[in-house]
Amino acid sequence: MNEKILVLDFGGQYNQLIARRVREQNVYAEIRPYNKISCEYIKINAYKGIIFTGGPNSVYDEKSPHFDPEILSLGIPVLGICYGAQLMAFLAGGKVSSAFDKSEYGNTILNVEKSPLFENIPKESRCFMSHTDYVSEVPEDFDVIATTKNCPVAAFSSSVKKLYGVQFHPEVTHTEYGRTIIRNFLYNICHCSGDWKMDDFIEKTVTKYKKELAGKKVLLALSGGVDSSVAAALLYKAVGDNLNCVFVDHGLLRKNEGDFVENTFKDRFGMKLIRVNAEERFLGKLKGVTEPEQKRKIIGKEFISVFEEEAKKLGKIDILAQGTIYPDIIESGKDDSAVIKSHHNVGGLPDVIDFESIAEPINDLFKDEVRQVGLKLGLPNELVYRQPFPGPGLAVRIIGEITEEKLNILKEADAIFREEIDRCQQKTDTNQYFAVLTNTCSVGVKGDARAYGYVVALRAVTTDDFMTAEWTRIPYEVLEKTSSRITGEIKEITRVVYDITSKPPATVEWE
Ligand code: XMP
């Protein structure tokens, strides 16, 4: 069992970031909503430390999230962040006030006192504040250990009780020594040893599944995305040829992508991989369909049918494996009706296939950890750092009816754009980039003749989370080269445009 930290979620926007910051320091962290667990649960789980997250409320609000004050007497170190710090002060008998005239948002200078929490941090540094309420009186036996110009209690602690509160956000990168503060909490205060390492994770997971799945027939739907690929590579190490991967190639993948997936798993790894070439079947079903949601539904339904047909051919299946990852299953403490987010991999898989149970080997990992595991297992960079790609594939990037001709045109244009961006990756700070085949045709001149062809749009976005995104300022010379290559190499395209809309108001995909 790994040592672990509890991130007690009070509905803050940075709960996942806090857990990732802890894990970066080689300590396992799990997120639990405040309203779904008790002190009893915490005791049984023997956490090395607890972090109270921020949250949007004021501790005096009737509806604000609270917790059993006993949590502060369990002898487990606690770090309260922002709302979490105010709640700690409140539960321990301190006072929280509203700072309407003094509310702080943004970077400010932090002055720290000597404390195990602030080891190796200069007296003055930059921190990120975002609050209206503040701790106006620390509880008895607590000391103020940091201040800012507007905040008399930027941090406080009782080193005897191992309780620490910080009004600022150490988890965000704007806080200059945020990582050090989190590290100090984990190692100086919780006395963690740092046993969360990806090499160990691989070894432990493989050993576990070797035992649990011995002699069982395992089925996994491989999409070519990083999650299902890493799940497959891990399980292959555990069960070898008992792992049956089915890769449904709906023909809507990017240029050469189907072959790349097949070569990687079949030739490089020697895995049993069933590739179903179902392009004709999917295009047949999509014939005449122009409405985006309908396209998605048809593809989803057909995908399951094809997968089921293949699975049935394999005979009895014992275990269905899935590449579910941690963010897919985190419950949120944002409100009382917290629900587990349903994942696109989870929701839609077959009920027709009989299986004993589900194996989800990476459901404890964040995306960056999945990538680390993938690299350690020897998966190619291209796959591990693959940009996000919608399940319905290029179908959402062809506006209007999808035909084989349009699909081929888009594949070529998209490949050229990606090639040109990849060539100057260090100059373009972009997280996702692709081409879209619009439903508009336009006049052009090719050679000496008038040409009438498609308008292709290029899309590139810069984003952390894909919930919001900026259009990427791609250097003109890259756009120019891409445009002249696309119009020169693809006779059906007469015009190339660049999408300069951020999200919101637009979305990343055009649909
Ligand atoms: P939008 O277009 O909603 O896209 O701004 C946000 C991100 O999600 C990706 N996307 C999908 N990913 N299955 C996925 O796994 C899907 O059906 C899907 N649709 C959109 C999109 O590429 C972008 O990164």
Coordinates of C-alpha atoms and ligand atoms in Angstrom, one line a residue:
M1 CA 0.0 0.0 0.0
N2 CA 1.3 3.4 -0.9
E3 CA 1.3 6.1 1.7
K4 CA -1.4 8.6 0.8
I5 CA -2.6 12.2 1.2
L6 CA -6.3 13.0 1.3
V7 CA -7.4 16.1 -0.7
L8 CA -10.7 17.0 1.0
D9 CA -12.7 18.8 -1.6
F10 CA -14.8 21.7 -0.5
G11 CA -15.8 22.6 -4.1
G12 CA -12.7 24.6 -5.1
Q13 CA -11.7 24.9 -8.7
Y14 CA -8.1 23.6 -8.1
N15 CA -8.8 20.3 -6.4
Q16 CA -7.3 18.2 -9.2
L17 CA -4.3 20.6 -9.5
I18 CA -3.6 20.1 -5.7
A19 CA -3.6 16.3 -6.1
R20 CA -1.3 16.5 -9.1
R21 CA 1.1 18.8 -7.2
V22 CA 1.3 16.3 -4.4
R23 CA 1.9 13.4 -6.8
E24 CA 4.6 15.3 -8.6
Q25 CA 6.4 15.1 -5.3
N26 CA 6.1 11.3 -5.4
V27 CA 3.3 11.0 -2.9
Y28 CA 0.0 9.5 -3.8
A29 CA -3.0 11.8 -3.3
E30 CA -6.7 11.1 -3.7
I31 CA -9.6 13.5 -3.8
R32 CA -12.7 12.9 -1.8
P33 CA -15.7 15.3 -1.5
Y34 CA -16.2 16.7 2.0
N35 CA -19.8 15.4 2.1
K36 CA -19.1 11.8 1.2
I37 CA -16.6 10.8 3.9
S38 CA -16.3 10.9 7.7
C39 CA -13.6 11.1 10.3
E40 CA -14.0 7.3 10.8
Y41 CA -13.3 6.8 7.1
I42 CA -10.2 9.0 7.4
K43 CA -8.9 7.0 10.4
I44 CA -9.4 3.6 8.7
N45 CA -7.5 4.9 5.6
A46 CA -4.5 5.9 7.6
Y47 CA -3.7 9.1 5.6
K48 CA -0.3 10.6 6.1
G49 CA -1.8 14.1 5.7
I50 CA -4.9 16.0 4.7
I51 CA -5.3 19.0 2.5
F52 CA -8.5 21.1 2.7
T53 CA -9.1 22.6 -0.7
G54 CA -10.4 26.1 -1.4
G55 CA -14.1 26.7 -2.2
P56 CA -16.4 29.5 -3.2
N57 CA -18.2 29.9 0.1
S58 CA -17.9 31.9 3.3
V59 CA -17.6 29.8 6.4
Y60 CA -20.5 31.7 8.0
D61 CA -22.9 30.9 5.2
E62 CA -25.6 28.5 6.2
K63 CA -25.0 26.4 3.2
S64 CA -21.2 26.5 3.3
P65 CA -19.4 23.1 3.4
H66 CA -18.2 22.2 6.9
F67 CA -16.6 19.1 8.4
D68 CA -16.5 17.4 11.7
P69 CA -14.1 19.4 13.9
E70 CA -12.7 16.1 15.2
I71 CA -10.6 16.0 12.0
L72 CA -8.3 18.5 13.6
S73 CA -7.6 16.3 16.6
L74 CA -6.8 13.0 14.8
G75 CA -3.1 13.7 15.0
I76 CA -2.9 13.8 11.2
P77 CA -1.3 16.9 9.7
V78 CA -3.6 19.2 7.9
L79 CA -2.9 22.0 5.4
G80 CA -5.9 24.3 4.7
I81 CA -5.8 26.3 1.5
C82 CA -7.9 29.5 1.0
Y83 CA -11.4 28.5 2.1
G84 CA -9.8 25.4 3.6
A85 CA -7.6 27.7 5.8
Q86 CA -10.6 29.8 6.9
L87 CA -12.5 26.6 7.7
M88 CA -9.6 25.3 9.8
A89 CA -9.4 28.6 11.7
F90 CA -13.2 28.6 12.2
L91 CA -13.3 24.9 13.4
A92 CA -10.4 25.6 15.8
G93 CA -12.1 28.6 17.4
G94 CA -10.5 31.5 15.4
K95 CA -12.4 34.3 13.6
V96 CA -13.0 34.8 9.9
S97 CA -14.1 38.2 8.6
S98 CA -15.2 39.6 5.3
A99 CA -12.7 41.8 3.5
F100 CA -14.9 43.6 1.0
D101 CA -12.7 46.6 0.9
K102 CA -9.6 44.5 1.1
S103 CA -10.4 41.6 -1.1
E104 CA -7.3 40.4 -3.0
Y105 CA -7.1 38.9 -6.4
G106 CA -3.8 38.2 -8.2
N107 CA -0.2 38.3 -7.4
T108 CA 1.0 39.8 -4.2
I109 CA 4.2 39.8 -2.1
L110 CA 4.3 37.2 0.7
N111 CA 6.4 37.8 3.8
V112 CA 7.1 34.6 5.7
E113 CA 8.3 33.8 9.2
K114 CA 10.4 30.8 10.1
S115 CA 8.4 27.6 9.8
P116 CA 8.8 24.0 8.6
L117 CA 6.2 24.9 5.9
F118 CA 8.5 27.7 4.6
E119 CA 11.9 26.0 4.6
N120 CA 14.1 27.1 1.7
I121 CA 11.8 30.0 0.9
P122 CA 13.1 33.6 1.0
K123 CA 11.6 36.1 3.4
E124 CA 9.8 37.8 0.5
S125 CA 8.3 36.0 -2.6
R126 CA 5.3 36.2 -4.9
C127 CA 2.1 34.4 -4.1
F128 CA -1.3 34.1 -5.7
M129 CA -4.3 35.3 -3.7
S130 CA -8.0 35.1 -4.6
H131 CA -10.3 35.8 -1.6
T132 CA -12.8 38.1 0.0
D133 CA -12.9 36.6 3.5
Y134 CA -9.8 36.3 5.6
V135 CA -8.8 34.9 9.0
S136 CA -8.9 37.9 11.3
E137 CA -8.1 36.1 14.5
V138 CA -6.1 32.9 14.7
P139 CA -7.3 30.3 17.1
E140 CA -5.7 30.0 20.5
D141 CA -2.2 28.4 20.4
F142 CA -1.8 29.2 16.7
D143 CA 0.8 31.6 15.3
V144 CA 0.7 33.9 12.3
I145 CA 3.5 32.7 10.0
A146 CA 3.0 34.9 6.9
T147 CA 1.5 38.2 5.9
T148 CA 0.9 40.2 2.8
K149 CA 0.2 44.0 2.5
N150 CA -3.6 43.5 2.7
C151 CA -3.8 40.2 4.6
P152 CA -2.6 40.2 8.2
V153 CA -2.9 36.4 8.3
A154 CA -1.7 35.0 5.0
A155 CA -0.6 31.8 6.8
F156 CA -0.9 30.5 10.3
S157 CA -0.1 27.3 12.1
S158 CA 0.1 25.3 15.3
S159 CA 3.2 23.3 14.8
V160 CA 2.4 21.2 17.9
K161 CA -0.9 20.1 16.4
K162 CA 0.6 19.9 12.9
L163 CA -2.1 22.2 11.5
Y164 CA -1.3 24.8 8.8
G165 CA -3.4 27.2 6.9
V166 CA -2.5 29.4 3.9
Q167 CA -4.8 32.0 2.5
F168 CA -2.9 32.0 -0.9
H169 CA -2.8 29.2 -3.4
P170 CA 0.5 27.2 -3.3
E171 CA -0.8 24.9 -6.1
V172 CA -0.9 27.5 -8.9
T173 CA 2.3 28.3 -10.7
H174 CA 1.9 32.0 -10.0
T175 CA 2.9 31.3 -6.4
E176 CA 6.7 31.4 -6.8
Y177 CA 7.5 28.8 -4.1
G178 CA 4.2 26.9 -4.2
R179 CA 5.8 23.6 -5.1
T180 CA 8.4 24.0 -2.3
I181 CA 5.6 24.7 0.2
I182 CA 3.7 21.6 -0.8
R183 CA 6.9 19.6 -0.7
N184 CA 7.6 21.0 2.8
F185 CA 4.2 20.0 4.0
L186 CA 4.6 16.4 2.7
Y187 CA 8.2 15.8 3.8
N188 CA 8.8 18.1 6.8
I189 CA 5.3 17.9 8.4
C190 CA 3.7 14.7 7.2
H191 CA 7.1 12.9 7.0
C192 CA 6.2 11.1 3.8
S193 CA 8.9 9.0 2.3
G194 CA 7.9 9.5 -1.4
D195 CA 6.9 6.0 -2.5
W196 CA 4.7 7.0 -5.5
K197 CA 6.9 6.3 -8.5
M198 CA 5.8 5.2 -11.9
D199 CA 8.3 2.4 -12.1
D200 CA 6.8 1.0 -8.9
F201 CA 3.3 1.5 -10.2
I202 CA 4.0 -0.6 -13.2
E203 CA 5.6 -3.3 -11.2
K204 CA 2.8 -3.4 -8.6
T205 CA 0.0 -3.3 -11.2
V206 CA 1.5 -6.0 -13.3
T207 CA 2.0 -8.2 -10.3
K208 CA -1.5 -7.6 -9.1
Y209 CA -3.1 -8.4 -12.5
K210 CA -0.8 -11.4 -13.0
K211 CA -2.4 -12.9 -9.9
E212 CA -6.0 -11.7 -10.4
L213 CA -6.3 -12.4 -14.1
A214 CA -4.4 -15.7 -14.3
G215 CA -5.9 -17.9 -16.9
K216 CA -8.7 -15.3 -17.7
K217 CA -9.5 -14.1 -21.2
V218 CA -9.4 -10.3 -21.3
L219 CA -10.9 -8.1 -23.9
L220 CA -10.0 -4.5 -24.6
A221 CA -11.3 -1.9 -27.1
L222 CA -8.2 -0.2 -28.4
S223 CA -8.8 3.2 -29.9
G224 CA -5.2 4.3 -30.6
G225 CA -5.6 7.0 -28.0
V226 CA -3.1 7.2 -25.1
D227 CA -5.4 5.9 -22.4
S228 CA -6.5 2.6 -24.0
S229 CA -3.0 2.1 -25.4
V230 CA -1.3 2.4 -22.0
A231 CA -4.0 0.1 -20.4
A232 CA -3.3 -2.4 -23.2
A233 CA 0.5 -2.3 -22.8
L234 CA 0.2 -2.7 -19.0
L235 CA -2.2 -5.6 -19.2
Y236 CA -0.1 -7.3 -21.9
K237 CA 2.8 -7.4 -19.5
A238 CA 0.5 -9.1 -17.0
V239 CA -1.5 -11.6 -19.1
G240 CA 0.3 -11.8 -22.4
D241 CA -1.7 -13.6 -25.1
N242 CA -4.8 -13.7 -22.9
L243 CA -5.2 -10.1 -23.8
N244 CA -7.4 -9.7 -26.9
C245 CA -7.4 -6.1 -28.3
V246 CA -10.0 -5.1 -30.8
F247 CA -9.3 -2.0 -32.8
V248 CA -12.3 -0.8 -34.7
D249 CA -10.9 1.3 -37.6
H250 CA -14.0 3.3 -38.7
G251 CA -12.0 4.9 -41.5
L252 CA -12.4 8.3 -39.9
L253 CA -8.9 8.3 -38.4
R254 CA -6.1 10.7 -39.6
K255 CA -3.8 9.8 -42.4
N256 CA -1.9 6.5 -41.8
E257 CA -3.1 6.4 -38.2
G258 CA -4.8 3.0 -38.4
D259 CA -1.6 1.4 -39.8
F260 CA 0.5 3.1 -37.1
V261 CA -1.7 1.7 -34.3
E262 CA -1.6 -1.8 -35.9
N263 CA 2.2 -1.7 -36.4
T264 CA 2.9 -0.5 -32.9
F265 CA 0.9 -3.1 -31.1
K266 CA 1.2 -6.1 -33.5
D267 CA 4.8 -5.7 -34.7
R268 CA 6.6 -3.8 -32.0
F269 CA 4.8 -5.3 -29.0
G270 CA 3.8 -8.6 -30.6
M271 CA 0.3 -8.3 -29.1
K272 CA -2.8 -10.1 -30.4
L273 CA -4.6 -7.3 -32.1
I274 CA -7.7 -7.7 -34.2
R275 CA -8.1 -4.7 -36.6
V276 CA -11.5 -4.4 -38.1
N277 CA -11.4 -2.3 -41.2
A278 CA -15.0 -1.0 -41.2
E279 CA -14.6 2.2 -43.3
E280 CA -17.1 1.1 -45.9
R281 CA -19.6 0.1 -43.3
F282 CA -19.4 3.4 -41.5
L283 CA -19.5 5.5 -44.6
G284 CA -22.5 3.5 -45.7
K285 CA -24.4 4.4 -42.5
L286 CA -23.3 8.0 -42.8
K287 CA -24.5 8.5 -46.4
G288 CA -26.7 11.5 -46.8
V289 CA -26.3 12.5 -43.1
T290 CA -25.4 16.2 -42.5
E291 CA -26.6 16.9 -38.9
P292 CA -23.6 16.7 -36.6
E293 CA -25.3 15.1 -33.6
Q294 CA -26.8 12.5 -35.8
K295 CA -23.4 11.7 -37.3
R296 CA -22.1 11.2 -33.7
K297 CA -25.0 8.9 -32.8
I298 CA -24.6 6.8 -35.9
I299 CA -20.9 6.4 -35.4
G300 CA -21.3 5.5 -31.6
K301 CA -23.9 2.9 -32.3
E302 CA -22.1 1.3 -35.2
F303 CA -18.9 1.2 -33.2
I304 CA -20.6 -0.8 -30.5
S305 CA -22.1 -3.2 -33.1
V306 CA -18.8 -3.9 -34.8
F307 CA -17.1 -4.3 -31.4
E308 CA -19.7 -6.7 -30.2
E309 CA -19.6 -8.8 -33.4
E310 CA -15.8 -9.2 -33.0
A311 CA -16.1 -10.0 -29.3
K312 CA -18.6 -12.7 -30.0
K313 CA -16.2 -14.3 -32.4
L314 CA -13.7 -14.7 -29.5
G315 CA -16.0 -16.9 -27.5
K316 CA -16.4 -16.5 -23.7
I317 CA -14.8 -13.3 -22.3
D318 CA -14.0 -13.2 -18.6
I319 CA -12.8 -9.6 -18.2
L320 CA -13.5 -6.4 -20.0
A321 CA -10.6 -4.0 -19.7
Q322 CA -11.0 -0.2 -20.0
G323 CA -8.6 2.8 -20.1
T324 CA -10.6 4.8 -17.6
I325 CA -8.3 7.4 -15.9
Y326 CA -8.6 9.2 -12.5
P327 CA -10.2 12.4 -13.7
D328 CA -13.0 10.3 -15.2
I329 CA -14.1 9.0 -11.8
I330 CA -13.4 11.8 -9.4
E331 CA -16.5 12.8 -7.5
S332 CA -16.8 16.5 -7.0
G333 CA -17.6 18.3 -3.7
K334 CA -19.1 21.2 -5.6
D335 CA -22.6 20.5 -4.4
D336 CA -24.6 17.9 -2.5
S337 CA -25.8 16.2 -5.6
A338 CA -22.2 15.3 -6.6
V339 CA -22.3 12.7 -9.3
I340 CA -19.6 10.6 -10.8
K341 CA -18.9 12.0 -14.3
S342 CA -19.7 9.4 -16.9
H343 CA -16.8 8.8 -19.2
H344 CA -17.2 8.3 -22.9
N345 CA -15.3 5.0 -22.6
V346 CA -17.4 3.9 -19.7
G347 CA -21.0 4.8 -20.7
G348 CA -21.1 3.3 -24.1
L349 CA -19.7 -0.2 -23.9
P350 CA -21.6 -3.4 -24.6
D351 CA -24.2 -5.1 -22.4
V352 CA -24.5 -7.9 -25.0
I353 CA -21.1 -9.3 -24.2
D354 CA -21.0 -11.4 -21.1
F355 CA -18.1 -10.8 -18.8
E356 CA -17.4 -11.4 -15.1
S357 CA -15.8 -8.1 -14.2
I358 CA -14.1 -5.0 -15.4
A359 CA -10.4 -4.2 -15.2
E360 CA -9.3 -0.6 -15.2
P361 CA -5.6 -0.6 -14.7
I362 CA -5.0 3.1 -14.9
N363 CA -8.0 4.5 -13.1
D364 CA -5.7 5.9 -10.4
L365 CA -3.6 8.0 -12.7
F366 CA -3.8 11.5 -14.0
K367 CA -3.1 12.1 -17.7
D368 CA 0.5 13.1 -17.1
E369 CA 1.1 10.0 -15.1
V370 CA -0.5 7.9 -17.8
R371 CA 2.0 9.4 -20.3
Q372 CA 4.9 8.6 -18.0
V373 CA 3.8 5.0 -17.7
G374 CA 3.3 4.8 -21.4
L375 CA 6.9 6.0 -22.1
K376 CA 8.3 3.6 -19.5
L377 CA 6.4 0.8 -21.2
G378 CA 8.1 1.7 -24.5
L379 CA 5.1 3.2 -26.3
P380 CA 6.3 5.6 -29.0
N381 CA 6.3 9.3 -28.3
E382 CA 3.9 9.9 -31.2
L383 CA 1.3 7.9 -29.4
V384 CA 2.0 9.0 -25.8
Y385 CA 1.8 12.7 -26.8
R386 CA -1.0 12.3 -29.3
Q387 CA -3.2 15.3 -29.4
P388 CA -6.8 14.9 -28.3
F389 CA -8.9 13.4 -31.0
P390 CA -12.6 13.0 -31.0
G391 CA -14.1 9.5 -30.9
P392 CA -16.1 10.1 -34.1
G393 CA -12.8 11.2 -35.7
L394 CA -12.7 13.2 -38.9
A395 CA -16.5 13.0 -39.1
V396 CA -16.8 16.0 -36.9
R397 CA -14.3 17.9 -39.1
I398 CA -16.1 17.4 -42.3
I399 CA -19.0 19.8 -42.4
G400 CA -22.0 18.4 -44.3
E401 CA -22.2 15.0 -45.8
I402 CA -19.2 12.7 -45.4
T403 CA -18.0 11.0 -48.5
E404 CA -14.9 9.0 -49.3
E405 CA -13.6 11.8 -51.5
K406 CA -14.0 14.4 -48.8
L407 CA -12.4 12.2 -46.3
N408 CA -9.4 11.6 -48.4
I409 CA -9.0 15.4 -49.1
L410 CA -9.2 16.2 -45.5
K411 CA -6.7 13.5 -44.5
E412 CA -4.2 15.0 -46.9
A413 CA -4.7 18.6 -45.9
D414 CA -4.6 17.7 -42.2
A415 CA -1.4 15.7 -42.6
I416 CA 0.3 18.7 -44.3
F417 CA -0.7 21.1 -41.6
R418 CA 0.5 18.8 -38.8
E419 CA 3.7 18.2 -40.6
E420 CA 4.4 21.9 -41.0
I421 CA 3.5 22.6 -37.3
D422 CA 5.6 19.7 -36.1
R423 CA 8.5 21.0 -38.1
C424 CA 8.6 24.2 -36.0
Q425 CA 7.0 23.0 -32.8
Q426 CA 9.3 25.1 -30.6
K427 CA 8.0 28.2 -32.2
T428 CA 4.3 27.4 -31.9
D429 CA 2.8 27.1 -28.5
T430 CA -0.2 25.0 -29.6
N431 CA -1.9 22.1 -27.9
Q432 CA -4.2 20.9 -30.7
Y433 CA -4.1 21.6 -34.4
F434 CA -6.0 20.2 -37.3
A435 CA -7.7 20.9 -40.6
V436 CA -11.4 21.1 -41.2
L437 CA -13.1 20.6 -44.5
T438 CA -15.8 23.3 -44.8
N439 CA -18.9 22.8 -46.8
T440 CA -18.1 25.8 -48.9
C441 CA -16.6 25.8 -52.4
S442 CA -14.8 28.8 -53.8
V443 CA -13.3 29.9 -57.1
G444 CA -9.6 29.8 -57.6
V445 CA -7.0 29.8 -60.4
K446 CA -4.8 26.7 -60.8
G447 CA -2.2 26.8 -63.5
D448 CA -3.9 29.0 -66.1
A449 CA -7.3 27.6 -65.6
R450 CA -10.2 28.6 -63.4
A451 CA -10.8 26.1 -60.6
Y452 CA -13.7 25.6 -58.3
G453 CA -12.8 23.7 -55.2
Y454 CA -13.1 23.3 -51.4
V455 CA -12.3 25.8 -48.8
V456 CA -10.2 24.2 -46.0
A457 CA -10.0 25.8 -42.5
L458 CA -7.0 25.4 -40.3
R459 CA -7.6 25.3 -36.5
A460 CA -5.0 25.5 -33.8
V461 CA -5.6 26.3 -30.1
T462 CA -3.6 27.0 -27.0
T463 CA -5.1 25.7 -23.8
D464 CA -4.5 24.0 -20.5
D465 CA -7.8 22.2 -20.1
F466 CA -9.7 22.5 -23.4
M467 CA -12.6 24.0 -21.5
T468 CA -11.4 27.4 -22.7
A469 CA -8.9 28.0 -25.4
E470 CA -7.1 30.8 -27.2
W471 CA -6.5 30.6 -31.0
T472 CA -2.8 30.0 -31.4
R473 CA -0.7 32.8 -32.9
I474 CA 1.0 30.6 -35.5
P475 CA 3.9 32.3 -37.2
Y476 CA 2.9 33.6 -40.6
E477 CA 5.6 31.7 -42.4
V478 CA 4.2 28.4 -41.1
L479 CA 0.7 29.4 -42.3
E480 CA 2.0 30.5 -45.6
K481 CA 4.0 27.3 -46.2
T482 CA 1.0 25.2 -45.2
S483 CA -1.4 27.1 -47.4
S484 CA 0.8 26.9 -50.4
R485 CA 1.5 23.2 -49.9
I486 CA -2.2 22.4 -49.4
T487 CA -3.4 24.3 -52.5
G488 CA -0.4 23.0 -54.5
E489 CA -0.6 19.3 -53.5
I490 CA -4.4 18.9 -53.3
K491 CA -6.1 19.7 -56.5
E492 CA -9.6 19.8 -55.0
I493 CA -8.7 22.7 -52.6
T494 CA -8.7 26.2 -53.9
R495 CA -8.6 28.2 -50.6
V496 CA -7.2 28.0 -47.1
V497 CA -8.4 30.0 -44.2
Y498 CA -7.2 30.3 -40.6
D499 CA -9.7 30.2 -37.7
I500 CA -9.1 33.1 -35.3
T501 CA -11.9 32.4 -32.8
S502 CA -11.2 31.5 -29.2
K503 CA -13.3 29.3 -27.0
P504 CA -15.7 30.7 -25.9
P505 CA -17.5 31.8 -28.0
A506 CA -16.5 29.1 -30.4
T507 CA -15.7 25.5 -29.6
V508 CA -12.5 23.8 -30.5
E509 CA -14.1 21.5 -33.1
W510 CA -16.2 22.9 -35.9
E511 CA -18.7 19.9 -36.0
Ligands
XMP1 P1 -14.9 21.3 -28.1 O1 -15.2 21.2 -29.6 O2 -16.1 20.8 -27.3 O3 -13.8 20.2 -27.8 O4 -14.5 22.6 -27.7 C1 -13.0 20.2 -26.6 C2 -12.0 19.1 -26.7 O5 -12.7 17.8 -26.7 C3 -12.3 17.1 -27.9 N1 -13.5 16.3 -28.3 C4 -13.6 15.0 -28.0 N2 -12.8 14.1 -27.4 N3 -14.4 12.4 -27.8 C5 -13.3 12.8 -27.2 O6 -12.6 12.0 -26.6 C6 -15.3 13.3 -28.4 O7 -16.3 12.9 -28.9 C7 -14.9 14.6 -28.6 N4 -15.4 15.7 -29.2 C8 -14.5 16.7 -29.0 C9 -11.9 18.1 -28.9 O8 -11.0 17.6 -29.9 C10 -11.2 19.1 -28.0 O9 -9.9 18.7 -27.7

